[in-house]
Coordinates of C-alpha atoms and ligand atoms in Angstrom, one line a residue:
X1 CA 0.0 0.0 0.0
X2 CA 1.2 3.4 -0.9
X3 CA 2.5 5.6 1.8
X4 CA -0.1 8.2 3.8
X5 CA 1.2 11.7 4.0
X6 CA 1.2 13.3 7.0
X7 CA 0.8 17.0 7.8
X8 CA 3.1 19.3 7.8
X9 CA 5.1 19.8 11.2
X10 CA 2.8 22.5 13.8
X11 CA 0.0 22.8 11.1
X12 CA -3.3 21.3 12.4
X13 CA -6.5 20.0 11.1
X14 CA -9.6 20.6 11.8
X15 CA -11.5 17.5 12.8
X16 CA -15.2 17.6 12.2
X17 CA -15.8 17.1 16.1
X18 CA -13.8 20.7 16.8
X19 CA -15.6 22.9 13.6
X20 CA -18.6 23.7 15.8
X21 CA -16.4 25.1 18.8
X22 CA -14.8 27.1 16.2
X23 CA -18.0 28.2 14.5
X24 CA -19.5 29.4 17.5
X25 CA -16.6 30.9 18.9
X26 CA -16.1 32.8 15.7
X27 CA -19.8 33.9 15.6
X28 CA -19.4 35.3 18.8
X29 CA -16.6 37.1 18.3
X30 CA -18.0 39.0 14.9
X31 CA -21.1 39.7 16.5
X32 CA -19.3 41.0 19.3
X33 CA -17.2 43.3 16.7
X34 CA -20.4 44.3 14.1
X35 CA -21.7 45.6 17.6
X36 CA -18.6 48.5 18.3
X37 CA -18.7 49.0 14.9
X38 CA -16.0 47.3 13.4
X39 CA -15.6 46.3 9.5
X40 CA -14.6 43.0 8.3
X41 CA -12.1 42.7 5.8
X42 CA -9.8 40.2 4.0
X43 CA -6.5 40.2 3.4
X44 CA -4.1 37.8 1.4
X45 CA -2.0 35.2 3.1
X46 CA 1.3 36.2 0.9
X47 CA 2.9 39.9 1.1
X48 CA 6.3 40.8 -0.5
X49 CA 8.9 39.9 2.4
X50 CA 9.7 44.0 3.1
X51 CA 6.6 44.7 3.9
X52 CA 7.3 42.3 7.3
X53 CA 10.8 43.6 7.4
X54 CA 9.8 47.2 7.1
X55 CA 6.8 46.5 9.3
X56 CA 8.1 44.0 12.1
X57 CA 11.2 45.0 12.3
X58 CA 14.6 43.5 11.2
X59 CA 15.6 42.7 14.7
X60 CA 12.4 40.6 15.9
X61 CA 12.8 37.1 16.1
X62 CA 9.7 36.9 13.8
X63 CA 11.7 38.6 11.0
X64 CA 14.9 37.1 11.9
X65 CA 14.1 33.3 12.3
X66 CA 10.5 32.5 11.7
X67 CA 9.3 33.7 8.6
X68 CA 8.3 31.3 5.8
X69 CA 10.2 33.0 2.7
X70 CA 10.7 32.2 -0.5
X71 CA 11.1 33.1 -4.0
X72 CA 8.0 32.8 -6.5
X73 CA 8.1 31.9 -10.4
X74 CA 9.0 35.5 -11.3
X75 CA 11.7 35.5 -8.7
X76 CA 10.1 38.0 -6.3
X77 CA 10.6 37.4 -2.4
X78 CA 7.1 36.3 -0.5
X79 CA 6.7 35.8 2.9
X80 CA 3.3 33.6 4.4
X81 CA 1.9 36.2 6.7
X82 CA 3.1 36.0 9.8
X83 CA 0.8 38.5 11.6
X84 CA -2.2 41.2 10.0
X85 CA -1.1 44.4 11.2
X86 CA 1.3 44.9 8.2
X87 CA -0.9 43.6 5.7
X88 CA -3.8 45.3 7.1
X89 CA -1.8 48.8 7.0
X90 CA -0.3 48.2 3.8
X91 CA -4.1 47.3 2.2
X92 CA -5.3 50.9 4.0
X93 CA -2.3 52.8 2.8
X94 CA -3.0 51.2 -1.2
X95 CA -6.5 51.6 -1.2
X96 CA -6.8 54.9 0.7
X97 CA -8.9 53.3 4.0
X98 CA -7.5 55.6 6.2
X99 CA -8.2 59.2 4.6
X100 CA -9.5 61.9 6.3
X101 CA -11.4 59.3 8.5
X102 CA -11.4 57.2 11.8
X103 CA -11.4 53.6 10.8
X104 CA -12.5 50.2 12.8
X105 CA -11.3 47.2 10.9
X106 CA -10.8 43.2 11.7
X107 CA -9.5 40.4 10.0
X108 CA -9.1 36.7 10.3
X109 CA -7.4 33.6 9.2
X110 CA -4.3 31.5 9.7
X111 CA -1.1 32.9 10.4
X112 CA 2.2 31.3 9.9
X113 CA 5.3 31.6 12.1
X114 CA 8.8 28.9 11.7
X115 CA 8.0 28.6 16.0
X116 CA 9.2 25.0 17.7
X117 CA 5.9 23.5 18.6
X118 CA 4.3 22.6 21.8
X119 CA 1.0 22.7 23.1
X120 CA -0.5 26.2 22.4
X121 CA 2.3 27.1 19.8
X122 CA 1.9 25.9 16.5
X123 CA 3.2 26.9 12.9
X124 CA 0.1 27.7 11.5
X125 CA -2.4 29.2 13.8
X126 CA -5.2 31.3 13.5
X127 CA -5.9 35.0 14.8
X128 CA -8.7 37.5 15.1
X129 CA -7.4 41.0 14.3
X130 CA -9.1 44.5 15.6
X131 CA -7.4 47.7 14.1
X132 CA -8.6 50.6 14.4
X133 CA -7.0 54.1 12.6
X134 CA -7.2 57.4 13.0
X135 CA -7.8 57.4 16.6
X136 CA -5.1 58.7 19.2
X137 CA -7.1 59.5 22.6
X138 CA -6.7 56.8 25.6
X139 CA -10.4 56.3 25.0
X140 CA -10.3 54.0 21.7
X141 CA -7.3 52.0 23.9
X142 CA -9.6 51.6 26.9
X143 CA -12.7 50.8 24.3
X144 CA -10.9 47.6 22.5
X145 CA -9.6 46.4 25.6
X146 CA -13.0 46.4 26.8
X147 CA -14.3 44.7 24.3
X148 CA -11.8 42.0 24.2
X149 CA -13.0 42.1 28.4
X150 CA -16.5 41.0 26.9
X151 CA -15.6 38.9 25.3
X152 CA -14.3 36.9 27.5
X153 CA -17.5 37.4 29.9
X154 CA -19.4 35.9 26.4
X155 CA -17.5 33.4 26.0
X156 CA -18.3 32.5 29.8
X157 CA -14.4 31.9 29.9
X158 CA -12.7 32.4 33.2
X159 CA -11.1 36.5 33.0
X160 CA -7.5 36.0 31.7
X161 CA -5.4 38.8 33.8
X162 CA -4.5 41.8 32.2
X163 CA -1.0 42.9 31.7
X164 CA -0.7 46.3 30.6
X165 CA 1.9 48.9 30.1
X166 CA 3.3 52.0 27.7
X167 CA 6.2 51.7 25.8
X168 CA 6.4 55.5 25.0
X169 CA 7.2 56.9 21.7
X170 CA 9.9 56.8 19.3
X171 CA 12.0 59.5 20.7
X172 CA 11.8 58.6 24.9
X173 CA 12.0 55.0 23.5
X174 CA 15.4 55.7 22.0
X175 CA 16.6 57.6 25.5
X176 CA 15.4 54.6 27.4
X177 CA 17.3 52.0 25.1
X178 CA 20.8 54.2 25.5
X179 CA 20.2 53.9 29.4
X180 CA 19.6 50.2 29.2
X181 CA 22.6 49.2 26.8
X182 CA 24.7 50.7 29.6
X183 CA 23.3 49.5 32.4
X184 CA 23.4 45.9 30.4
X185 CA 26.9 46.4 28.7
X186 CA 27.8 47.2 32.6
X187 CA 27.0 43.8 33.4
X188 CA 27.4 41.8 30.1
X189 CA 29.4 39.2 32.3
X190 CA 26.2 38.0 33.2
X191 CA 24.7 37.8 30.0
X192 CA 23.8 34.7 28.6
X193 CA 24.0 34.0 24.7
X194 CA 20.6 35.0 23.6
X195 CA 20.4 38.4 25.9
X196 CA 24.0 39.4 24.8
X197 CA 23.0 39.0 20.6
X198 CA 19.5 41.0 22.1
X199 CA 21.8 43.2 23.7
X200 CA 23.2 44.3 20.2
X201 CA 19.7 44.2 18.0
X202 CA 16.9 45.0 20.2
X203 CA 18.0 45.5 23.9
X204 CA 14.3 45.9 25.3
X205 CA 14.0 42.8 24.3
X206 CA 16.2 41.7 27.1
X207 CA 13.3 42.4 29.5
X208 CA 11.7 39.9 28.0
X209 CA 14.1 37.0 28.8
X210 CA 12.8 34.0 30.1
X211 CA 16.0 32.6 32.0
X212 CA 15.4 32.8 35.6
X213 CA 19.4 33.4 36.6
X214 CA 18.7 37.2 34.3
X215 CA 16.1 38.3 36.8
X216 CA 17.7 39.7 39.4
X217 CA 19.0 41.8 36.8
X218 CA 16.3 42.8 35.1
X219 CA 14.5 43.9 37.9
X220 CA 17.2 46.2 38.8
X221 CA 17.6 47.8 34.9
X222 CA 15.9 51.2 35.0
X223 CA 12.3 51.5 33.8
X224 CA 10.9 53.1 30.8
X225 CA 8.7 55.3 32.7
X226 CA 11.3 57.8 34.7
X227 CA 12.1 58.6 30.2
X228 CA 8.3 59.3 29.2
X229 CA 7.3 62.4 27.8
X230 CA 4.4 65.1 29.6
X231 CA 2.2 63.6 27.4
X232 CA 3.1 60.2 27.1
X233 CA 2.6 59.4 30.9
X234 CA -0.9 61.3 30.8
X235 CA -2.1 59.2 28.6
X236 CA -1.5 56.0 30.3
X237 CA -2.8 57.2 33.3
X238 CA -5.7 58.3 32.0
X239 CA -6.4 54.7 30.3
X240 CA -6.1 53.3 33.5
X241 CA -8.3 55.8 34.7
X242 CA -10.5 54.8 32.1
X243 CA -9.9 51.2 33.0
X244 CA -11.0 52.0 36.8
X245 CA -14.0 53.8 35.3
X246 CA -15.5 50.7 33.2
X247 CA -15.0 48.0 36.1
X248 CA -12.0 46.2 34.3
X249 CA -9.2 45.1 36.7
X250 CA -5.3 45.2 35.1
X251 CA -1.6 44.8 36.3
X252 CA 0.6 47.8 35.2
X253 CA 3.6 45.5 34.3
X254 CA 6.7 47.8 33.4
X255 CA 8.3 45.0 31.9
X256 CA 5.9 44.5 29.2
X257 CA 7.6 45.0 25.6
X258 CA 6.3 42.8 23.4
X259 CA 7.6 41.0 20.2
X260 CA 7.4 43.2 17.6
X261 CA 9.1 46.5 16.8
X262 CA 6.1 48.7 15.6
X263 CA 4.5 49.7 19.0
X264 CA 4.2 52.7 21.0
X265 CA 2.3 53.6 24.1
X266 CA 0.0 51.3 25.1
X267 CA 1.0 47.5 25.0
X268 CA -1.2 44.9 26.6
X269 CA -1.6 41.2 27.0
X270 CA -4.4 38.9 27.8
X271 CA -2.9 35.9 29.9
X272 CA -4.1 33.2 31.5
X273 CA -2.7 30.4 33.9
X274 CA -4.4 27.4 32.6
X275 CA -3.0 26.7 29.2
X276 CA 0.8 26.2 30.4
X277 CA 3.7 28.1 29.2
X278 CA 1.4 29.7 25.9
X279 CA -0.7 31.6 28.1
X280 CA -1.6 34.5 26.1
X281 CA -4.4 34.5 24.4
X282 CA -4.8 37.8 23.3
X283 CA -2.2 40.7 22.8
X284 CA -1.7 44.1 20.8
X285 CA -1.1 48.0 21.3
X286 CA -0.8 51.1 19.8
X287 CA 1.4 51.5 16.5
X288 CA 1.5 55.6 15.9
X289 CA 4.2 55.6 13.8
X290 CA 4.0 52.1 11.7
X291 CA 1.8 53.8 9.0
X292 CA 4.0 56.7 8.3
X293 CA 7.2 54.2 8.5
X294 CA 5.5 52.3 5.3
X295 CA 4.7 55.0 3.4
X296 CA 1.6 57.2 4.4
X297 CA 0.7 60.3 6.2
X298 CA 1.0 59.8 10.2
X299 CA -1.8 58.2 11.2
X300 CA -2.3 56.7 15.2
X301 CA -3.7 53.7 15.2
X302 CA -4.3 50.8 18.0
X303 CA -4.8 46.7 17.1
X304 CA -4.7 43.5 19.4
X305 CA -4.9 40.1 17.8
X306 CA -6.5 37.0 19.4
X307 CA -5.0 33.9 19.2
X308 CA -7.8 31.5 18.2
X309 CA -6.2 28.2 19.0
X310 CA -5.2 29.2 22.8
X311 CA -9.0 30.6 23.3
X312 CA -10.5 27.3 22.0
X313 CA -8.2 25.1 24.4
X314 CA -9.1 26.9 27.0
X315 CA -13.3 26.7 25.9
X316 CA -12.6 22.5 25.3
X317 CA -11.5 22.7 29.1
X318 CA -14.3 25.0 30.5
X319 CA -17.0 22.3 28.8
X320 CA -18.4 25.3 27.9
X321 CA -22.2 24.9 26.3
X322 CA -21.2 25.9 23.4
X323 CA -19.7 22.8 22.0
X324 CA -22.2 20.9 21.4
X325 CA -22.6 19.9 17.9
X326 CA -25.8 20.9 15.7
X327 CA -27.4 18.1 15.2
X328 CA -29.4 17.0 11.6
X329 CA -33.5 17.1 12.9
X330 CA -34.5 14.5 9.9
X331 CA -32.7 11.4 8.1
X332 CA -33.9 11.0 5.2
X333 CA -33.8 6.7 4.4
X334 CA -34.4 4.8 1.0
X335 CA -35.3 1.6 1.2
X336 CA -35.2 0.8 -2.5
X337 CA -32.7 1.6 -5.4
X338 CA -35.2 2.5 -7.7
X339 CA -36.5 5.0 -5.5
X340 CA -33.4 7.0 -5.3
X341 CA -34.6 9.9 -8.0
X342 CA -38.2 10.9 -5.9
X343 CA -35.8 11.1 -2.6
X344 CA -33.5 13.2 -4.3
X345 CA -36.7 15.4 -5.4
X346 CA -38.7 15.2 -2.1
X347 CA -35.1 15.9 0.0
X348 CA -35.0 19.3 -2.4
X349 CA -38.6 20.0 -2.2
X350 CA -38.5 19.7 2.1
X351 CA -35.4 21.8 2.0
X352 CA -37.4 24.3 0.0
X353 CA -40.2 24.9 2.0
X354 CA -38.6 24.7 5.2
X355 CA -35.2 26.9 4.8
X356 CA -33.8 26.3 8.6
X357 CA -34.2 22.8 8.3
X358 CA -30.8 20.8 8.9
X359 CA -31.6 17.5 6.4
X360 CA -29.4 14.6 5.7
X361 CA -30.0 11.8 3.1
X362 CA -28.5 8.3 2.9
X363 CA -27.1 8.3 0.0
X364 CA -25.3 4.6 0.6
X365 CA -27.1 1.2 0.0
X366 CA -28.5 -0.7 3.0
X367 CA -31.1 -2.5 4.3
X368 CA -34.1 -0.5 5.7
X369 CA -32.3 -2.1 9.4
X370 CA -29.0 -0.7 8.8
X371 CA -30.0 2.7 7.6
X372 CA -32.0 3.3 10.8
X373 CA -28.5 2.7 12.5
X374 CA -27.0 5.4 10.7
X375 CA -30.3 7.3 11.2
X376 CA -30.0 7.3 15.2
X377 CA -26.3 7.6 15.2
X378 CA -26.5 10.9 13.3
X379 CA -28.5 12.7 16.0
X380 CA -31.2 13.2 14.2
X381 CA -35.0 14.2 15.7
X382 CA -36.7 12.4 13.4
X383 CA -36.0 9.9 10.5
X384 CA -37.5 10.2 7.2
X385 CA -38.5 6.7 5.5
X386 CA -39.1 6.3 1.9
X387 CA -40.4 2.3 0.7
X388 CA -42.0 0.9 -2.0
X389 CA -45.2 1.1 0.3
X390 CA -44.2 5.3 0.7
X391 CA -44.2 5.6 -3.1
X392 CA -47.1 3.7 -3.9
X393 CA -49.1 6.1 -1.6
X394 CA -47.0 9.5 -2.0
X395 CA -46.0 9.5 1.3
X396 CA -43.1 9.4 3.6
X397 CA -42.8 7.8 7.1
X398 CA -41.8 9.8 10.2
X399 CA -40.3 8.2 13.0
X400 CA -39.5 9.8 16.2
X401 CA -36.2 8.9 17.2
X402 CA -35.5 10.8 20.0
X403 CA -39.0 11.1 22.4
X404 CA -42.2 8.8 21.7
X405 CA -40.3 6.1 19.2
X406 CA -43.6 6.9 17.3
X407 CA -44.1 6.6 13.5
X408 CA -46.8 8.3 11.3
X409 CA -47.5 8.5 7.7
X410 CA -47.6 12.0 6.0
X411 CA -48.3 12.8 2.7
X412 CA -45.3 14.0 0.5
X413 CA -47.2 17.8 0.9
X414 CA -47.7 17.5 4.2
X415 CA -44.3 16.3 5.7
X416 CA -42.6 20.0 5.9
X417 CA -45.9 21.5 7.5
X418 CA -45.6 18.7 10.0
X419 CA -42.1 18.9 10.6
X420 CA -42.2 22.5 11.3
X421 CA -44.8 22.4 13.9
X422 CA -42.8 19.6 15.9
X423 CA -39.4 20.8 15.5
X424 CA -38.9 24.2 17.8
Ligands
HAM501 P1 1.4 38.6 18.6 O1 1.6 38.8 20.1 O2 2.5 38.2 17.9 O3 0.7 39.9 18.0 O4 0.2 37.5 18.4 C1 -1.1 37.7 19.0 C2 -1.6 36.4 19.6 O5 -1.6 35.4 18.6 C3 -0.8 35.8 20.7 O6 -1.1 36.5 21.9 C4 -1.2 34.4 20.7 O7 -2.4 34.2 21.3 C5 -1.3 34.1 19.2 N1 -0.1 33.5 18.7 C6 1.0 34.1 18.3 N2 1.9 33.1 17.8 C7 1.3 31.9 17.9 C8 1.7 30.6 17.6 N3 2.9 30.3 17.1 N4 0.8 29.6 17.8 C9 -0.4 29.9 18.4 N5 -0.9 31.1 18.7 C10 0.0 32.1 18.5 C11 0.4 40.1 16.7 O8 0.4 39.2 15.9 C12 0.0 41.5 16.4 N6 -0.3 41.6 15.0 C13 -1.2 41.9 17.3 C14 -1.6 43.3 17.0 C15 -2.6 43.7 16.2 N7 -1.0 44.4 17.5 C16 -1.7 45.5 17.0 N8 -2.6 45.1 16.2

């Protein structure tokens, strides 16, 4: 026997059992966003490779180690997406979205990042993505995290904590990084590999180090906040303020930085303690100066991006309602090959008159025995028989499958009225 393929390392499927958790989830999620106002939109999974570079940032690890690149026919460098921001920014700049308008846009759809899997980290994964444009006041920072907040409450997950904190802008950033390299070349001795490369690309990153024998030091490198502007620290405070206001409870984490090189302000994180080391399921901040950096006029803007995967784990292991499957509420059997064409007909004619209806046929051979088997395993309410007998008097059985084990005859005109009335 020939070989079976397997997937590709960290790229799932879907299994039939998981699509309704997704559905659902999904649903609730763009209802949740059609209700602030946001747009939909869709992007394409490939972007010339700059755009990340130019977007990311050279020195992120994204850019520098887990990008799928490669050349296309013509020779041109493409890059799978890796996140949305850039593509979503660089779609706005070409088509004009962003002109002489506040804008509230979302995206979703697999991603694809070169990571080492584990649970909760995968190659491709998939990602909700809220932007919005135009925007610069604390206000549309303490509106999106207050959505994402109910969200959660929706979702009847358990709240995530929130890890917030303000990176400043360009200019107080590049103060704060001088002060760090010294305080960091000062000790380099204690540097391990990774922090002392991080130390030369992208030294806030070196807050971010996960090895335990760094943190003593880190906690004693200065903070970003003693380098804000006027400005910059007012409007922090007043999103907390904000925060306060609506009820939503936060932890002003000053080591906060995040992954990628575009943001400014306002960073935050969504993590929980029940998934393991992948705990966030939810992150973003404000990017003031990415859209001018690829091309257009300034224009602030604030995004987060849920990571779908991590918030469906952590639904499987809530047993939250909403994964049951939707079950079919008729099985249509045929007992009889030559009977095949009126099913066909009468399946069409049913799904006509009764639009809601969730209708599955047998279309496999099998004894009248056997199909009722495949009947009751599929969930359905009722199941549907077509005989010789049926045809001869242009009807179709009904059996109850689920409550009275009853079965009645209806005429072929009378089946949909009589579904409807017993199906709520
Ligand atoms: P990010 O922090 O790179 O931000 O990703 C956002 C979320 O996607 C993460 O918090 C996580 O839940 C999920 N995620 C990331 N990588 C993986 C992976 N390898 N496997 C499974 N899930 C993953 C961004 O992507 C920004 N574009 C967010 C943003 C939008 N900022 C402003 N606007």
């Amino acid at each position: 026997m020939a070989e079976i393929l397997k997937a590709v390392r960290g790229m799932n499927d879907l299994a039939p059992e998981a699509s309704p958790l997704w559905r659902a989830t999904e649903e609730t999620i763009r209802n949740l966003l059609d209700r602030y106002g946001y747009q939909e939109i869709r992007l394409p999974l490939v972007e010339k490779t700059e755009l990340f570079a130019r977007g990311i940032g050279e020195g992120t690890d994204i850019v520098e180690k887990e990008m799928y690149t490669f050349k296309d026919l013509n020779g041109e460098l493409l890059t799978l997406r890796p996140e949305g921001t850039a593509g979503c920014v660089r779609a706005g700049l070409e088509h004009g979205w962003f002109h002489h308008q506040p804008r509230r846009l979302w995206y979703s759809g697999p991603m694809f990042r070169h990571e080492r899997p584990q649970k909760g980290r995968y190659r491709q994964f998939h990602q909700v993505g809220v932007e919005s444009f135009g925007m610069g006041g604390p206000d549309i920072d303490a509106e999106m995290i207050a959505l994402t907040y109910r969200l959660w409450n929706q979702l009847a997950l358990p709240i995530p904590r929130l890890e917030i904190n303000t990176l400043g802008g360009a200019e107080s950033r590049t103060r704060y990084r001088k002060k760090l390299v010294e305080y960091f070349t000062l000790h380099e001795n204690q540097l391990d590999e990774e922090a002392k490369k991080r130390l030369q690309t992208n030294p806030l990153r070196l807050l971010d180090s996960k090895n335990p024998d760094l943190k003593p030091l880190i906690d004693q490198a200065p903070t970003l906040e003693d380098f804000l502007e006027k400005s910059e620290s007012e409007h922090f405070r007043h999103l907390l303020n904000y925060l306060d206001a609506v009820g939503i409870p936060y932890h002003h984490n000053p080591r906060l930085v995040r992954g990628l090189d575009y943001y400014t302000k306002t960073v935050f994180e969504w993590i929980t303690d029940q998934l393991g080391a992948q705990g966030t399921i939810c992150a973003g901040g404000r990017y003031d100066a990415l859209i001018e950096q690829l091309g257009g006029k300034p224009t602030q803007a604030i995004g987060f991006a849920i990571g779908m995967e991590r918030v469906i784990t952590l639904l499987e292991q809530q047993k939250n309602p909403l994964t049951n499957l939707p079950l079919p509420d008729a099985y249509l059997i045929i007992a009889g090959e030559s009977l095949r064409q009126t099913a066909l007909m009468l399946a069409e004619k049913i799904r006509s008159e009764l639009p809601t209806l969730k209708l599955v046929t047998h279309c496999l051979e099998g004894s009248l025995k056997n199909q009722m088997k495949w009947a009751d395993k599929s969930g359905a309410r009722y199941a549907l028989i077509l005989a010789e007998e049926e045809m001869q008097s242009r009807s179709l059985s009904i059996k109850d499958l689920r409550h009275s084990g009853t079965q009645i005859q209806k005429s072929w005109d009378e089946v949909s009225a009589f579904l409807q009335s017993h199906l709520v």
